[in-house]
Amino acid sequence: MAYLANSHSTREILDKYGFTAQKKYGQNFLIDGNVLEKIISGAEIGKDDCVLEIGPGIGTMTQYLAETAGRVVAVEIDRHLLPVLEETLSSYDNVVIVNEDILKVDIGQIAREYHGGKPIKVVANLPYYITTPVILRLLECGAPIESITVMIQKEVASRMEAGPGSKDYGALSLAVQYYAEAKILTYVSANSFFPRPGVDSAVIKLTSHRKKPVEVPDEKFMFALIRASFNQRRKTLVNSLGNAAGLQISKEQASAALLEMGLPVTVRGEALSLSEFAGLSERLLFTKKFTKSF
Ligand code: SAM
């Protein structure tokens, strides 16, 4: 089977099966072999690796992965693509296609079944309509994942990589950076896909931390605090936290915690680093417990 990573072969196979790309599934197929090579080399895959591919589509990236990795498990939601994949991947015996929704599949089970529970690598040209939920699920699910190398919208990649003070910095940056080190590997033009999407893309690599960069007594509380801090970006942190219904933190408690940390009470959430949010969450959790016991 010829490589699919060009416009001619992609159109040919789509025509052969009478397949029309589905917008609802974010189907934009890669037609640029150079971009694929960059993704594969950035993901640092070898024959000892088991790769989880999300959304193989017609198998364009899967072919490259199959040649580089020991095993590829590709999860595709659209059953109409199964006969296409059967043909385009017929010469590889190390690929397993799972016809499932990646948001429902048990990723830990995939690692256990296909890699003896050892850490797997995720590589994908992600369907853009579910980029953030997919990434958060991969990070939060607790499955052994060594790295995630994915093509996503350029703007979302910038948000994931951003640090304090940048306009792109927010709850997503902090969630990603709590679990992994984020690095944009390359930018990709909309012309590298068929059909052409309305946005430009970037390839980002998230390498899981061996040890979390901060230790907090209650992760959920820290992330609730982070979300509340960025809900009203223009407000000071004290006002955002004091107005957040679910948190039950008064403005006075928020101000006192900031002062204790040597931060001005007028500071905005966008100025705080992950370790500062961790420190703040620990202080406020202590204050809440202390206040409740009276
Ligand atoms: N990997 C192919 C490529 O690079 O040409 C296709 C990438 S295309 C952007 C996204 C793929 O994800 C499509 O094949 C689509 O059907 C699939 N997909 C969409 N939603 C999905 C989901 N929830 N679970 C699994 N696959 C999904």
Tab-separated table of C-alpha atoms and ligand atoms in Angstrom:
chain	number	residue	atom	x	y	z
A	1	MET	CA	0.000	0.000	0.000
A	2	ALA	CA	1.355	3.401	-0.981
A	3	TYR	CA	1.800	6.106	1.643
A	4	LEU	CA	-1.295	8.259	2.025
A	5	ALA	CA	0.425	11.436	3.136
A	6	ASN	CA	-0.235	13.390	-0.040
A	7	SER	CA	-3.259	14.979	-1.629
A	8	HIS	CA	-3.460	12.544	-4.569
A	9	SER	CA	-3.486	9.276	-2.565
A	10	THR	CA	-5.858	10.727	0.036
A	11	ARG	CA	-8.432	11.804	-2.564
A	12	GLU	CA	-8.029	8.489	-4.383
A	13	ILE	CA	-8.820	6.377	-1.320
A	14	LEU	CA	-11.695	8.632	-0.244
A	15	ASP	CA	-13.198	8.379	-3.751
A	16	LYS	CA	-12.722	4.629	-3.861
A	17	TYR	CA	-14.826	4.201	-0.712
A	18	GLY	CA	-17.209	7.086	-1.531
A	19	PHE	CA	-16.226	8.603	1.815
A	20	THR	CA	-16.946	12.252	2.592
A	21	ALA	CA	-15.053	13.809	5.522
A	22	GLN	CA	-17.403	14.413	8.456
A	23	LYS	CA	-17.217	17.836	10.067
A	24	LYS	CA	-18.946	16.547	13.184
A	25	TYR	CA	-15.956	14.238	13.793
A	26	GLY	CA	-13.330	16.876	12.956
A	27	GLN	CA	-12.092	14.903	9.951
A	28	ASN	CA	-9.225	16.825	8.350
A	29	PHE	CA	-6.738	14.348	6.942
A	30	LEU	CA	-3.012	15.100	6.840
A	31	ILE	CA	-1.602	15.301	3.324
A	32	ASP	CA	1.928	16.454	4.164
A	33	GLY	CA	4.619	13.822	4.690
A	34	ASN	CA	7.136	16.355	6.070
A	35	VAL	CA	4.759	17.289	8.879
A	36	LEU	CA	4.202	13.619	9.681
A	37	GLU	CA	7.934	13.000	9.875
A	38	LYS	CA	8.314	15.920	12.294
A	39	ILE	CA	5.561	14.532	14.526
A	40	ILE	CA	7.047	11.039	14.556
A	41	SER	CA	10.587	12.249	15.252
A	42	GLY	CA	9.328	14.664	17.946
A	43	ALA	CA	7.443	11.836	19.645
A	44	GLU	CA	10.733	9.859	19.871
A	45	ILE	CA	9.196	6.492	19.120
A	46	GLY	CA	11.146	3.273	18.970
A	47	LYS	CA	10.444	-0.428	18.529
A	48	ASP	CA	9.981	-0.870	22.300
A	49	ASP	CA	7.096	1.584	22.353
A	50	CYS	CA	3.375	1.047	22.347
A	51	VAL	CA	1.625	4.035	20.790
A	52	LEU	CA	-1.983	5.018	21.331
A	53	GLU	CA	-3.226	6.895	18.274
A	54	ILE	CA	-6.445	8.855	18.609
A	55	GLY	CA	-8.480	9.044	15.396
A	56	PRO	CA	-6.461	7.201	12.726
A	57	GLY	CA	-8.876	8.441	10.008
A	58	ILE	CA	-7.824	6.712	6.780
A	59	GLY	CA	-4.553	5.547	8.365
A	60	THR	CA	-2.168	8.258	7.158
A	61	MET	CA	-0.257	8.670	10.420
A	62	THR	CA	-0.883	5.080	11.472
A	63	GLN	CA	1.301	3.847	8.594
A	64	TYR	CA	4.247	5.912	9.882
A	65	LEU	CA	3.593	4.855	13.468
A	66	ALA	CA	3.364	1.173	12.538
A	67	GLU	CA	6.773	1.343	10.898
A	68	THR	CA	8.412	3.048	13.872
A	69	ALA	CA	6.725	1.608	16.980
A	70	GLY	CA	6.488	-1.925	18.328
A	71	ARG	CA	2.713	-1.723	18.605
A	72	VAL	CA	0.014	0.781	17.647
A	73	VAL	CA	-3.450	0.855	19.186
A	74	ALA	CA	-5.631	3.243	17.195
A	75	VAL	CA	-9.000	4.358	18.574
A	76	GLU	CA	-11.413	5.556	15.872
A	77	ILE	CA	-15.020	6.572	16.536
A	78	ASP	CA	-16.285	6.460	12.927
A	79	ARG	CA	-17.136	2.887	11.926
A	80	HIS	CA	-17.382	3.930	8.260
A	81	LEU	CA	-13.588	4.264	8.269
A	82	LEU	CA	-13.003	0.645	9.326
A	83	PRO	CA	-13.017	-0.867	5.798
A	84	VAL	CA	-10.680	1.894	4.626
A	85	LEU	CA	-8.255	1.195	7.486
A	86	GLU	CA	-8.397	-2.515	6.751
A	87	GLU	CA	-7.028	-1.796	3.281
A	88	THR	CA	-4.535	0.965	4.070
A	89	LEU	CA	-3.007	-0.902	7.032
A	90	SER	CA	-3.190	-4.412	5.562
A	91	SER	CA	0.593	-4.794	5.397
A	92	TYR	CA	1.135	-4.158	9.144
A	93	ASP	CA	0.635	-6.835	11.773
A	94	ASN	CA	1.364	-4.591	14.769
A	95	VAL	CA	-1.743	-2.369	14.536
A	96	VAL	CA	-4.968	-2.857	16.491
A	97	ILE	CA	-7.994	-0.728	15.613
A	98	VAL	CA	-10.491	-0.068	18.392
A	99	ASN	CA	-13.845	1.303	17.183
A	100	GLU	CA	-14.630	3.510	20.205
A	101	ASP	CA	-14.980	7.042	21.473
A	102	ILE	CA	-11.662	8.107	23.049
A	103	LEU	CA	-13.592	9.930	25.764
A	104	LYS	CA	-15.116	6.621	26.869
A	105	VAL	CA	-12.346	4.106	26.344
A	106	ASP	CA	-10.367	2.778	29.352
A	107	ILE	CA	-6.832	3.988	28.581
A	108	GLY	CA	-5.292	2.163	31.553
A	109	GLN	CA	-6.769	-1.060	30.167
A	110	ILE	CA	-5.121	-0.414	26.780
A	111	ALA	CA	-1.739	-0.014	28.505
A	112	ARG	CA	-2.288	-3.227	30.480
A	113	GLU	CA	-3.566	-5.276	27.562
A	114	TYR	CA	-1.077	-4.177	24.941
A	115	HIS	CA	2.003	-3.083	26.888
A	116	GLY	CA	1.969	-5.036	30.141
A	117	GLY	CA	0.943	-1.893	32.060
A	118	LYS	CA	4.135	-0.033	31.067
A	119	PRO	CA	3.897	3.650	30.032
A	120	ILE	CA	2.551	4.217	26.531
A	121	LYS	CA	3.017	7.181	24.182
A	122	VAL	CA	0.067	9.029	22.700
A	123	VAL	CA	0.400	10.455	19.194
A	124	ALA	CA	-2.439	12.034	17.246
A	125	ASN	CA	-3.746	14.564	14.822
A	126	LEU	CA	-6.612	15.366	17.173
A	127	PRO	CA	-10.177	16.113	16.129
A	128	TYR	CA	-10.349	19.809	17.032
A	129	TYR	CA	-13.873	19.791	18.431
A	130	ILE	CA	-12.736	17.823	21.495
A	131	THR	CA	-9.076	18.849	21.898
A	132	THR	CA	-9.296	20.138	25.460
A	133	PRO	CA	-11.475	17.350	26.944
A	134	VAL	CA	-9.256	14.709	25.324
A	135	ILE	CA	-6.027	16.247	26.645
A	136	LEU	CA	-7.451	16.738	30.130
A	137	ARG	CA	-8.744	13.175	30.180
A	138	LEU	CA	-5.346	11.804	29.127
A	139	LEU	CA	-3.620	13.836	31.829
A	140	GLU	CA	-6.090	13.191	34.620
A	141	CYS	CA	-7.054	9.549	34.004
A	142	GLY	CA	-4.089	8.145	35.926
A	143	ALA	CA	-3.127	5.710	33.123
A	144	PRO	CA	0.621	5.254	32.533
A	145	ILE	CA	1.316	7.754	29.752
A	146	GLU	CA	4.892	8.838	29.096
A	147	SER	CA	4.191	11.569	26.571
A	148	ILE	CA	1.462	13.048	24.394
A	149	THR	CA	2.496	14.428	21.007
A	150	VAL	CA	-0.472	15.952	19.232
A	151	MET	CA	-1.527	18.277	16.467
A	152	ILE	CA	-4.007	20.815	17.810
A	153	GLN	CA	-5.235	24.325	17.006
A	154	LYS	CA	-2.419	26.860	17.256
A	155	GLU	CA	-4.315	29.004	19.808
A	156	VAL	CA	-4.943	26.064	22.131
A	157	ALA	CA	-1.271	25.032	21.920
A	158	SER	CA	-0.252	28.567	22.930
A	159	ARG	CA	-2.613	28.420	25.908
A	160	MET	CA	-1.129	25.113	27.032
A	161	GLU	CA	2.442	26.383	26.853
A	162	ALA	CA	1.843	29.901	28.277
A	163	GLY	CA	3.317	31.141	31.565
A	164	PRO	CA	2.196	33.849	34.043
A	165	GLY	CA	1.704	37.316	32.610
A	166	SER	CA	0.974	36.135	29.067
A	167	LYS	CA	-2.465	36.837	27.581
A	168	ASP	CA	-2.806	33.120	26.768
A	169	TYR	CA	-2.133	32.015	30.350
A	170	GLY	CA	-5.099	30.489	32.132
A	171	ALA	CA	-6.679	27.460	33.798
A	172	LEU	CA	-5.716	25.192	30.861
A	173	SER	CA	-2.024	26.226	31.056
A	174	LEU	CA	-1.939	25.404	34.760
A	175	ALA	CA	-3.774	22.078	34.387
A	176	VAL	CA	-1.392	20.966	31.631
A	177	GLN	CA	1.732	22.149	33.462
A	178	TYR	CA	0.721	20.403	36.679
A	179	TYR	CA	0.937	17.058	34.875
A	180	ALA	CA	3.487	17.626	32.137
A	181	GLU	CA	6.155	19.761	30.554
A	182	ALA	CA	4.663	21.413	27.466
A	183	LYS	CA	6.678	22.275	24.359
A	184	ILE	CA	5.441	23.409	20.950
A	185	LEU	CA	7.455	21.465	18.352
A	186	THR	CA	6.286	23.121	15.143
A	187	TYR	CA	3.518	25.144	13.515
A	188	VAL	CA	1.486	23.689	10.646
A	189	SER	CA	-0.402	25.545	7.933
A	190	ALA	CA	-4.035	24.730	7.118
A	191	ASN	CA	-2.814	23.710	3.629
A	192	SER	CA	-1.330	20.513	5.076
A	193	PHE	CA	-4.828	19.011	5.465
A	194	PHE	CA	-7.668	17.829	3.281
A	195	PRO	CA	-10.244	19.203	3.639
A	196	ARG	CA	-8.528	22.428	4.661
A	197	PRO	CA	-9.556	23.489	8.201
A	198	GLY	CA	-10.395	27.091	9.070
A	199	VAL	CA	-7.501	27.410	11.539
A	200	ASP	CA	-3.740	26.935	11.648
A	201	SER	CA	-2.291	24.214	13.830
A	202	ALA	CA	0.661	23.389	16.035
A	203	VAL	CA	2.265	20.175	17.191
A	204	ILE	CA	2.719	20.150	20.948
A	205	LYS	CA	4.513	17.583	23.077
A	206	LEU	CA	3.500	17.052	26.700
A	207	THR	CA	6.040	14.989	28.608
A	208	SER	CA	4.627	13.644	31.880
A	209	HIS	CA	6.442	14.773	35.018
A	210	ARG	CA	8.083	11.935	36.935
A	211	LYS	CA	7.299	13.922	40.051
A	212	LYS	CA	4.624	16.634	40.197
A	213	PRO	CA	6.180	20.138	40.279
A	214	VAL	CA	4.083	21.058	43.346
A	215	GLU	CA	2.581	19.080	46.192
A	216	VAL	CA	-0.889	20.032	47.403
A	217	PRO	CA	-3.141	18.459	50.037
A	218	ASP	CA	-6.219	18.741	47.783
A	219	GLU	CA	-5.788	18.889	43.976
A	220	LYS	CA	-9.507	19.417	43.396
A	221	PHE	CA	-9.562	22.458	45.642
A	222	MET	CA	-6.490	23.947	43.933
A	223	PHE	CA	-8.095	23.551	40.504
A	224	ALA	CA	-11.422	24.975	41.740
A	225	LEU	CA	-9.443	27.967	42.979
A	226	ILE	CA	-7.613	28.285	39.649
A	227	ARG	CA	-10.847	28.121	37.635
A	228	ALA	CA	-12.470	30.766	39.839
A	229	SER	CA	-9.390	33.003	39.514
A	230	PHE	CA	-9.613	33.039	35.724
A	231	ASN	CA	-13.422	33.150	35.458
A	232	GLN	CA	-13.349	36.922	35.609
A	233	ARG	CA	-9.944	37.754	34.158
A	234	ARG	CA	-10.182	41.502	34.630
A	235	LYS	CA	-10.977	41.280	38.339
A	236	THR	CA	-8.456	41.086	41.136
A	237	LEU	CA	-7.892	37.651	42.612
A	238	VAL	CA	-9.477	38.751	45.882
A	239	ASN	CA	-12.705	39.764	44.112
A	240	SER	CA	-12.793	36.659	41.886
A	241	LEU	CA	-12.355	34.312	44.843
A	242	GLY	CA	-14.679	36.267	47.123
A	243	ASN	CA	-17.425	36.151	44.460
A	244	ALA	CA	-17.053	32.456	43.619
A	245	ALA	CA	-20.125	30.799	45.109
A	246	GLY	CA	-18.811	27.245	45.439
A	247	LEU	CA	-15.521	28.101	47.157
A	248	GLN	CA	-16.851	29.689	50.357
A	249	ILE	CA	-13.886	31.991	50.727
A	250	SER	CA	-14.342	35.548	51.949
A	251	LYS	CA	-12.466	38.483	50.447
A	252	GLU	CA	-10.800	38.997	53.829
A	253	GLN	CA	-9.510	35.417	53.881
A	254	ALA	CA	-8.208	35.755	50.318
A	255	SER	CA	-6.472	39.081	51.126
A	256	ALA	CA	-4.875	37.670	54.277
A	257	ALA	CA	-3.530	34.636	52.419
A	258	LEU	CA	-2.028	36.815	49.669
A	259	LEU	CA	-0.368	39.123	52.191
A	260	GLU	CA	1.081	36.146	54.032
A	261	MET	CA	2.628	35.043	50.746
A	262	GLY	CA	4.106	38.481	50.148
A	263	LEU	CA	1.764	39.193	47.217
A	264	PRO	CA	-0.188	42.454	46.779
A	265	VAL	CA	-3.948	42.236	47.478
A	266	THR	CA	-4.554	43.871	44.091
A	267	VAL	CA	-2.884	41.017	42.191
A	268	ARG	CA	-4.778	39.255	39.371
A	269	GLY	CA	-4.881	35.489	38.860
A	270	GLU	CA	-2.921	35.779	35.617
A	271	ALA	CA	0.184	36.873	37.576
A	272	LEU	CA	0.402	33.752	39.769
A	273	SER	CA	2.574	30.752	38.920
A	274	LEU	CA	1.561	27.148	39.578
A	275	SER	CA	3.619	27.045	42.771
A	276	GLU	CA	1.947	30.267	43.978
A	277	PHE	CA	-1.500	28.782	43.321
A	278	ALA	CA	-0.388	25.679	45.230
A	279	GLY	CA	0.741	27.822	48.182
A	280	LEU	CA	-2.463	29.852	48.088
A	281	SER	CA	-4.654	26.747	47.968
A	282	GLU	CA	-2.843	25.225	50.934
A	283	ARG	CA	-3.284	28.404	53.018
A	284	LEU	CA	-6.946	28.848	52.102
A	285	LEU	CA	-7.732	25.205	52.768
A	286	PHE	CA	-6.205	25.569	56.215
A	287	THR	CA	-8.166	28.785	56.846
A	288	LYS	CA	-11.434	27.138	55.743
A	289	LYS	CA	-10.897	24.162	58.070
A	290	PHE	CA	-9.925	26.416	60.931
A	291	THR	CA	-12.969	28.664	60.421
A	292	LYS	CA	-15.353	25.707	60.181
A	293	SER	CA	-14.215	24.193	63.462
A	294	PHE	CA	-15.421	27.279	65.386
B	1	SAM	N1	-5.076	10.714	11.894
B	1	SAM	C1	-5.724	11.091	10.666
B	1	SAM	C2	-4.820	12.033	9.892
B	1	SAM	O1	-3.890	12.561	10.507
B	1	SAM	O2	-5.044	12.240	8.712
B	1	SAM	C3	-7.096	11.731	10.905
B	1	SAM	C4	-7.110	12.920	11.827
B	1	SAM	S1	-8.662	13.748	11.902
B	1	SAM	C5	-8.143	15.388	12.345
B	1	SAM	C6	-9.399	13.223	13.430
B	1	SAM	C7	-9.859	11.771	13.500
B	1	SAM	O3	-10.410	11.520	14.807
B	1	SAM	C8	-10.949	11.382	12.521
B	1	SAM	O4	-10.627	10.162	11.931
B	1	SAM	C9	-12.212	11.251	13.368
B	1	SAM	O5	-13.166	10.360	12.860
B	1	SAM	C10	-11.617	10.765	14.685
B	1	SAM	N2	-12.433	11.071	15.876
B	1	SAM	C11	-13.260	12.113	16.082
B	1	SAM	N3	-13.815	12.069	17.300
B	1	SAM	C12	-13.313	10.964	17.915
B	1	SAM	C13	-13.506	10.366	19.191
B	1	SAM	N4	-14.313	10.924	20.092
B	1	SAM	N5	-12.853	9.212	19.482
B	1	SAM	C14	-12.025	8.644	18.558
B	1	SAM	N6	-11.793	9.170	17.338
B	1	SAM	C15	-12.429	10.308	17.009
